[in-house]
mmCIF file of C-alpha atoms and ligand atoms in Angstrom:
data_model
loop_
_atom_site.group_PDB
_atom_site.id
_atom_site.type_symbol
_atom_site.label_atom_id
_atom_site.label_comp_id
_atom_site.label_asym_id
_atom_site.label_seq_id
_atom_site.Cartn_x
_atom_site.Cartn_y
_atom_site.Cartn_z
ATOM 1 C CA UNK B 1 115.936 128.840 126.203
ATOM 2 C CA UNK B 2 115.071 126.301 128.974
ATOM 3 C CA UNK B 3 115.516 122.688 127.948
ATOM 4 C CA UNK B 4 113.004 121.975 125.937
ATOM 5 C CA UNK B 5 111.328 118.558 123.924
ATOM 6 C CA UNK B 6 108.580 119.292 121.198
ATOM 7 C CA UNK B 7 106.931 116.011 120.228
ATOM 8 C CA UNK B 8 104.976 115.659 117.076
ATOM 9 C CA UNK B 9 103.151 113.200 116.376
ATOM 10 C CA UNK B 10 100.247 112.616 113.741
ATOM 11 C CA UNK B 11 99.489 110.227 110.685
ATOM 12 C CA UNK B 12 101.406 110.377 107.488
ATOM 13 C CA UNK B 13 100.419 113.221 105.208
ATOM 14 C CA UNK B 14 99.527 115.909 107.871
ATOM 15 C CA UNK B 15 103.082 118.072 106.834
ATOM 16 C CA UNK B 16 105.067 116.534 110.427
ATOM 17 C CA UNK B 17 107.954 116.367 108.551
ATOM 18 C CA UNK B 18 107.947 119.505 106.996
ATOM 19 C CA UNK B 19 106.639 121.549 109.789
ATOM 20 C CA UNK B 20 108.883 119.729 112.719
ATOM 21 C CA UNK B 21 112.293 120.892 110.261
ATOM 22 C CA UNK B 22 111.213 124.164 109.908
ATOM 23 C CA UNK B 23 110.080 124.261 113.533
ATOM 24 C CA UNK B 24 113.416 123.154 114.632
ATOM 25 C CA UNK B 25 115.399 125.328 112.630
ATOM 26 C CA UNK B 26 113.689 128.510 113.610
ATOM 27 C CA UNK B 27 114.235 127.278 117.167
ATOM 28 C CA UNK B 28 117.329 125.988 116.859
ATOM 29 C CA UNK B 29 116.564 122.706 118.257
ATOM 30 C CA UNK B 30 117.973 119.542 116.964
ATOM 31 C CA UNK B 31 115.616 117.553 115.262
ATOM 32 C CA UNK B 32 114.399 113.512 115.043
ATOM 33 C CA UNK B 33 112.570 111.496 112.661
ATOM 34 C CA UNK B 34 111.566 108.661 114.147
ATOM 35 C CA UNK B 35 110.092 107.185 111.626
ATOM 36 C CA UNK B 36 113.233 106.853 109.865
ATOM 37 C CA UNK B 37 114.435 104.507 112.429
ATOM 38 C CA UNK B 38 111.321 102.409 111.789
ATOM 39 C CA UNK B 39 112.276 102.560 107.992
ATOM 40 C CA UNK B 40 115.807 101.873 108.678
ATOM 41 C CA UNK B 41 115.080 98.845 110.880
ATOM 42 C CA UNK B 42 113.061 97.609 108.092
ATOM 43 C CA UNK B 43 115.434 97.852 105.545
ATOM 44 C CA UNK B 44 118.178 96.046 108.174
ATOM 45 C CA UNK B 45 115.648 93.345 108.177
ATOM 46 C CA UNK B 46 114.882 93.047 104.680
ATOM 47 C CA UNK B 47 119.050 93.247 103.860
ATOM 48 C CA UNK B 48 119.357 90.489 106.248
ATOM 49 C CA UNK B 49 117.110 88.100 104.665
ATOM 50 C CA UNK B 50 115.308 87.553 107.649
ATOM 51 C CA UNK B 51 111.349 86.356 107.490
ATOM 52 C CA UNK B 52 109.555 89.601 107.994
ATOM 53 C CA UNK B 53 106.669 87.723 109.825
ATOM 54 C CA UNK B 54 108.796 86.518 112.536
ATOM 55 C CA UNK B 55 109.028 88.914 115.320
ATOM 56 C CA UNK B 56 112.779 86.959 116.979
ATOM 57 C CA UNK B 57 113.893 87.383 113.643
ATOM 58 C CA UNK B 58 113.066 90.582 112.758
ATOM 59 C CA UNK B 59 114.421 91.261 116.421
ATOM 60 C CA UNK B 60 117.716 89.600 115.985
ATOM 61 C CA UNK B 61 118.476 91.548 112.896
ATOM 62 C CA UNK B 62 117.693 94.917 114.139
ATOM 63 C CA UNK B 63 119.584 94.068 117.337
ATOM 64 C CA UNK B 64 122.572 94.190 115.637
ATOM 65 C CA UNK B 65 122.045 97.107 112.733
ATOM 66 C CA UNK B 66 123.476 100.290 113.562
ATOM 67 C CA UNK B 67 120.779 103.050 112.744
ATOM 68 C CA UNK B 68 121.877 106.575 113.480
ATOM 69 C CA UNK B 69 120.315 109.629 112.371
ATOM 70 C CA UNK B 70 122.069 113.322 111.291
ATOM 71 C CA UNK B 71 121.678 116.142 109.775
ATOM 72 C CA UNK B 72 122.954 115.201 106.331
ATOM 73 C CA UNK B 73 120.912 111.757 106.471
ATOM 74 C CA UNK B 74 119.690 108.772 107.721
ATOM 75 C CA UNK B 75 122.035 106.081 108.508
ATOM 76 C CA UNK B 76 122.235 102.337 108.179
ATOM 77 C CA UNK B 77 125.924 100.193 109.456
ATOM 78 C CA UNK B 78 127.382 103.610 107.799
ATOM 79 C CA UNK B 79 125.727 103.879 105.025
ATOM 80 C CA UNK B 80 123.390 106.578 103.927
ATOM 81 C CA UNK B 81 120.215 105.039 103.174
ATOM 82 C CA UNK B 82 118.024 108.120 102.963
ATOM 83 C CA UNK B 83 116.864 107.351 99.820
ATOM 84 C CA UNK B 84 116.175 103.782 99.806
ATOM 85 C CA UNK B 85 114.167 104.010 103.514
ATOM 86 C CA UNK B 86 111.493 106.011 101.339
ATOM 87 C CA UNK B 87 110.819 103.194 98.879
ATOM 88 C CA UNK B 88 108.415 100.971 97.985
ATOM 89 C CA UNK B 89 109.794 97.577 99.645
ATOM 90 C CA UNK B 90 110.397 99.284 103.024
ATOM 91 C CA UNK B 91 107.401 101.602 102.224
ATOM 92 C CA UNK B 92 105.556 98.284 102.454
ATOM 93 C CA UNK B 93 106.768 96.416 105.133
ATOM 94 C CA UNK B 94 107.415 99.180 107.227
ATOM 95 C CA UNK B 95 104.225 98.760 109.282
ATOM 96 C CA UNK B 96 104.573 94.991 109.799
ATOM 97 C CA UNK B 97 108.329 95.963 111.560
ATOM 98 C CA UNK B 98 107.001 98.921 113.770
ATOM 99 C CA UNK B 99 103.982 96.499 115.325
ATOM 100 C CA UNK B 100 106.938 94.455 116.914
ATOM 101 C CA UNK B 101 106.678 95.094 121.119
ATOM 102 C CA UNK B 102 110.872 93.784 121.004
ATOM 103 C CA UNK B 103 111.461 96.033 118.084
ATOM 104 C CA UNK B 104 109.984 98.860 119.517
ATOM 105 C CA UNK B 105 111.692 98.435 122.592
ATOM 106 C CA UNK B 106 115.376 98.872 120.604
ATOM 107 C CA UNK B 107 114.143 102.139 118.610
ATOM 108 C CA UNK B 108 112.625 104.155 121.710
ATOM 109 C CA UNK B 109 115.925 103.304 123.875
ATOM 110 C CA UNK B 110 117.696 104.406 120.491
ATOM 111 C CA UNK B 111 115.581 107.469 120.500
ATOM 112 C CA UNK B 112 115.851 108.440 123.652
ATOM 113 C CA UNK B 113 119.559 107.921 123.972
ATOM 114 C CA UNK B 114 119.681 110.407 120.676
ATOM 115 C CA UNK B 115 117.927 113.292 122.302
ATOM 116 C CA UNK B 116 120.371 112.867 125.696
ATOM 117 C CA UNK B 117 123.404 112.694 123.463
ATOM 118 C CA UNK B 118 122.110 116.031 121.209
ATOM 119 C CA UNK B 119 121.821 118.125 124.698
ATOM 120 C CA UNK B 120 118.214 117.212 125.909
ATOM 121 C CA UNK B 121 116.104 119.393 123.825
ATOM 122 C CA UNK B 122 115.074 119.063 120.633
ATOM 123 C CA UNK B 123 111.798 118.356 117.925
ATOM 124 C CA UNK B 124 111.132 114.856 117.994
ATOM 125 C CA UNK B 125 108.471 113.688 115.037
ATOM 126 C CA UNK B 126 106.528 110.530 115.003
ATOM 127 C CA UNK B 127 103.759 108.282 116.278
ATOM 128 C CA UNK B 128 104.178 107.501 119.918
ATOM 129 C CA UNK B 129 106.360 110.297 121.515
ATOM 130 C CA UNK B 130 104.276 112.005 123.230
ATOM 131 C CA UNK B 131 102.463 108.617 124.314
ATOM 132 C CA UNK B 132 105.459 106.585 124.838
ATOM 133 C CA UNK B 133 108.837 108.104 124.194
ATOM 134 C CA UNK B 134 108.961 111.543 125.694
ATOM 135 C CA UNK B 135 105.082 111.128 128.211
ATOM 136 C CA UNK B 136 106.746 113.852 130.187
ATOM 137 C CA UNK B 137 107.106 116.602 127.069
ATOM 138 C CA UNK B 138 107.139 120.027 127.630
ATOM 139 C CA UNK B 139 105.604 120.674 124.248
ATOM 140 C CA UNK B 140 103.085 118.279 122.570
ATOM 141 C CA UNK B 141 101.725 118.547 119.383
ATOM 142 C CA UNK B 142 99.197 116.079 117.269
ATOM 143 C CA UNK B 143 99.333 117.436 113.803
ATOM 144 C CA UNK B 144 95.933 115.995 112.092
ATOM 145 C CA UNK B 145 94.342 116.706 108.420
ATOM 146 C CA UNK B 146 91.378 115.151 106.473
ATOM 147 C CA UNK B 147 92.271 111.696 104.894
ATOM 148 C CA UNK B 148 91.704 113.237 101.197
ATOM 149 C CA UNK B 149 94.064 116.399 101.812
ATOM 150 C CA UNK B 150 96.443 114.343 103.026
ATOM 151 C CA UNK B 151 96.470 111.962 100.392
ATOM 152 C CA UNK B 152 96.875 114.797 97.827
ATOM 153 C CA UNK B 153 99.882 116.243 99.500
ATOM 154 C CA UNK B 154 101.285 112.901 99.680
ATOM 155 C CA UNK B 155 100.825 112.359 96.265
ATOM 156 C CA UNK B 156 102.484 115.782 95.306
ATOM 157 C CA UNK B 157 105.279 114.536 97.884
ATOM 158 C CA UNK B 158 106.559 111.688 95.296
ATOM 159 C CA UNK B 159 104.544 111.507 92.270
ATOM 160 C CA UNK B 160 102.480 109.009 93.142
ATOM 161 C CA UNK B 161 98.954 108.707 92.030
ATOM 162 C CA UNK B 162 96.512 109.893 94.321
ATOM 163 C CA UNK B 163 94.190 106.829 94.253
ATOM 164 C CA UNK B 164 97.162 104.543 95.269
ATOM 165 C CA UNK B 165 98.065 107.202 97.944
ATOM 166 C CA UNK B 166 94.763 106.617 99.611
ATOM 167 C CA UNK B 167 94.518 102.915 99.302
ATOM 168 C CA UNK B 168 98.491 102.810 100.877
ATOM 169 C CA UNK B 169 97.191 105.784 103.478
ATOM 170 C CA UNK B 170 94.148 103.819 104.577
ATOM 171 C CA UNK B 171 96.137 100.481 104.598
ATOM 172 C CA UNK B 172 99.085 102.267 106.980
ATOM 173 C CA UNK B 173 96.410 104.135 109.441
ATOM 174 C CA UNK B 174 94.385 100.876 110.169
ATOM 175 C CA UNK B 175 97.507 99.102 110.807
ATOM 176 C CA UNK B 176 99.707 102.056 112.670
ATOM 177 C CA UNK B 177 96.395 102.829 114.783
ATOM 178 C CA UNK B 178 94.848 99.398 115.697
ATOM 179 C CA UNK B 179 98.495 97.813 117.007
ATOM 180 C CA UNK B 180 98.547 96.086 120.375
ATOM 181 C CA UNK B 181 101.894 97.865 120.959
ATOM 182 C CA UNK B 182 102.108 101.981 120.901
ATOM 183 C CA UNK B 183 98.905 102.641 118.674
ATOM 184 C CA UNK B 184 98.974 105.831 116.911
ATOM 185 C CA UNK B 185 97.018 108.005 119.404
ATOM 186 C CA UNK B 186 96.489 111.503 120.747
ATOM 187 C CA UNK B 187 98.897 111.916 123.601
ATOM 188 C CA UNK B 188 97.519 113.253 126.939
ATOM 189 C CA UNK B 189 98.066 117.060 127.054
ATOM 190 C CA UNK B 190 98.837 117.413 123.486
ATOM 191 C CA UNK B 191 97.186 120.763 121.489
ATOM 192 C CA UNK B 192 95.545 119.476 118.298
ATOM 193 C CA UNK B 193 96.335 121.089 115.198
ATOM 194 C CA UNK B 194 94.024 120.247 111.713
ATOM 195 C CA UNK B 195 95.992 121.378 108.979
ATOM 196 C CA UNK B 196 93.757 120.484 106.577
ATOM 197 C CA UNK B 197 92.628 124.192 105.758
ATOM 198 C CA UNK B 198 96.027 125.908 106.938
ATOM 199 C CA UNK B 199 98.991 126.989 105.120
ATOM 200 C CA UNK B 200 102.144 125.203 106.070
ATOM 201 C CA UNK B 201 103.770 129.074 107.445
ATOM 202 C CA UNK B 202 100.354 129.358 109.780
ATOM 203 C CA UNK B 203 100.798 125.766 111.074
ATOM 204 C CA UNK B 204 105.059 126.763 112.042
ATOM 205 C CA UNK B 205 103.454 129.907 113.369
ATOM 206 C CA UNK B 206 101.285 128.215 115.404
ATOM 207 C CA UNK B 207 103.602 125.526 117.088
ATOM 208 C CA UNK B 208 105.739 128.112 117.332
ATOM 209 C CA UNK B 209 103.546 130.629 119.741
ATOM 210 C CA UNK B 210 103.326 127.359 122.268
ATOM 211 C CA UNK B 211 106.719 127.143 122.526
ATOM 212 C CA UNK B 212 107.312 130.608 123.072
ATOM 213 C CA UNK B 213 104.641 130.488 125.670
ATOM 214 C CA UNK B 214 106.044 127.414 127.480
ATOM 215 C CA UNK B 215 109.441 129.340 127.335
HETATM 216 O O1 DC Q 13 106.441 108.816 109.383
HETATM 217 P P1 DC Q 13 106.764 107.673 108.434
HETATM 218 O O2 DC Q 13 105.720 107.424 107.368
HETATM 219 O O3 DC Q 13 108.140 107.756 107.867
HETATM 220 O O4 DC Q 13 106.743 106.384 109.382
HETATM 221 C C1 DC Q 13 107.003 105.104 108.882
HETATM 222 C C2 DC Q 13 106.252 104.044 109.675
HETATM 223 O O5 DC Q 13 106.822 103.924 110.966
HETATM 224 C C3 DC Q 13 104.765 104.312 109.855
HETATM 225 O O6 DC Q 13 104.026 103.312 109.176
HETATM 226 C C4 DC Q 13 104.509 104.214 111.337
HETATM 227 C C5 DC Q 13 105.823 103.839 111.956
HETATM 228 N N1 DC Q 13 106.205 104.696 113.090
HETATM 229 C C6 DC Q 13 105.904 104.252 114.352
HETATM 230 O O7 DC Q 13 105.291 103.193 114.490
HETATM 231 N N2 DC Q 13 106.284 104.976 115.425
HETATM 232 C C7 DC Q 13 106.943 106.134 115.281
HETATM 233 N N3 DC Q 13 107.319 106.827 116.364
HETATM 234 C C8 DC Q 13 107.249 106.622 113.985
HETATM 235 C C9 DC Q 13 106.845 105.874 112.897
#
């Protein structure tokens, strides 16, 4: 296969990370979760003691972390931190980090630099990449669902209960779409996929028929 970048981006809850794995595997692409990197910046920040309202600070610390991202985890100076990226204190502040222009900046360059040193192709989930990171995609996806099913699955995800799912969901979206910086938006030539009333094998069956057909 030609080289080839699949970008996926979407709200939380709409099966990205599930469906962007399995798409990757069955292509045999190498695959990035950018949101990790925002979770992994955040917990840099938070381990350095830094004021999480202060964008220079925030900045400084991140500057310095070293965030890397591999198959067997996420991660952080050389730790794995795969675990601790998906709790509640990053969880929380996660949003607050990823509004920074500066730290932005860092991650995408970080990003970017990942999918040149993994060969040039690969499926690359999150908010912005195939706004901002990867504009010139040959593959673009926006993965979308109703706010209620995607609360559920979230739920089902870690336990959680549902009601708090939707209150954190609705807090997240607000924030993650209404940013100065990178809003959470549909990219320009991306193919819109609800996956509110499809199975998770139909959605990987559809992403993968417009690869094939780029191919
Ligand atoms: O996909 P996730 O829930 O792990 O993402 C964590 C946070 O990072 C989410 O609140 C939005 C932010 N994010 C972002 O701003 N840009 C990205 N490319 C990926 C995630």
């Amino acid at each position: 296969m030609r080289d080839v970048i699949v970008t996926m981006d979407g709200p939380s809850g709409t099966g990205k990370s599930t469906v962007s794995r399995e798409v990757a595997k069955r292509t045999h692409l190498p695959h990035l979760d950018t949101g990790a990197y925002y979770r992994a910046a955040t917990l840099a920040a938070i381990r350095a003691g830094v004021d999480l309202e202060s964008e220079d600070e925030v900045t400084r610390a991140v500057g310095v972390a070293d965030i890397n991202e591999e198959h067997d985890g996420v991660f952080l100076d050389g730790e794995n931190v795969s675990s601790e990226i998906r709790g509640g204190a990053v969880t929380t502040h996660v949003s607050r980090v990823s509004a920074y222009p500066q730290v932005r900046e860092i991650l995408v360059d970080m990003q970017r630099e990942w999918v040149k040193s993994h060969g040039g192709s690969a499926v690359v989930e999150g908010r912005d990449i195939g706004s901002v990171v990867f504009p010139e995609a040959e593959v673009k996806i926006y993965l979308d669902a109703d706010p209620s099913v995607r609360a559920r699955r979230r739920a089902l995800q870690f336990g959680d209960d549902p009601d708090d799912v939707v209150a954190d969901l609705e807090r997240r979206d607000t924030f993650d779409s209404t940013r100065a910086v990178s809003p959470l938006s549909i990219p320009e030539g991306a193919v819109i996929i609800d996956t509110s009333a499809l199975t998770f094998n139909q959605v990987v069956e559809r992403v993968l028929d417009l690869i094939a057909a780029h191919s």
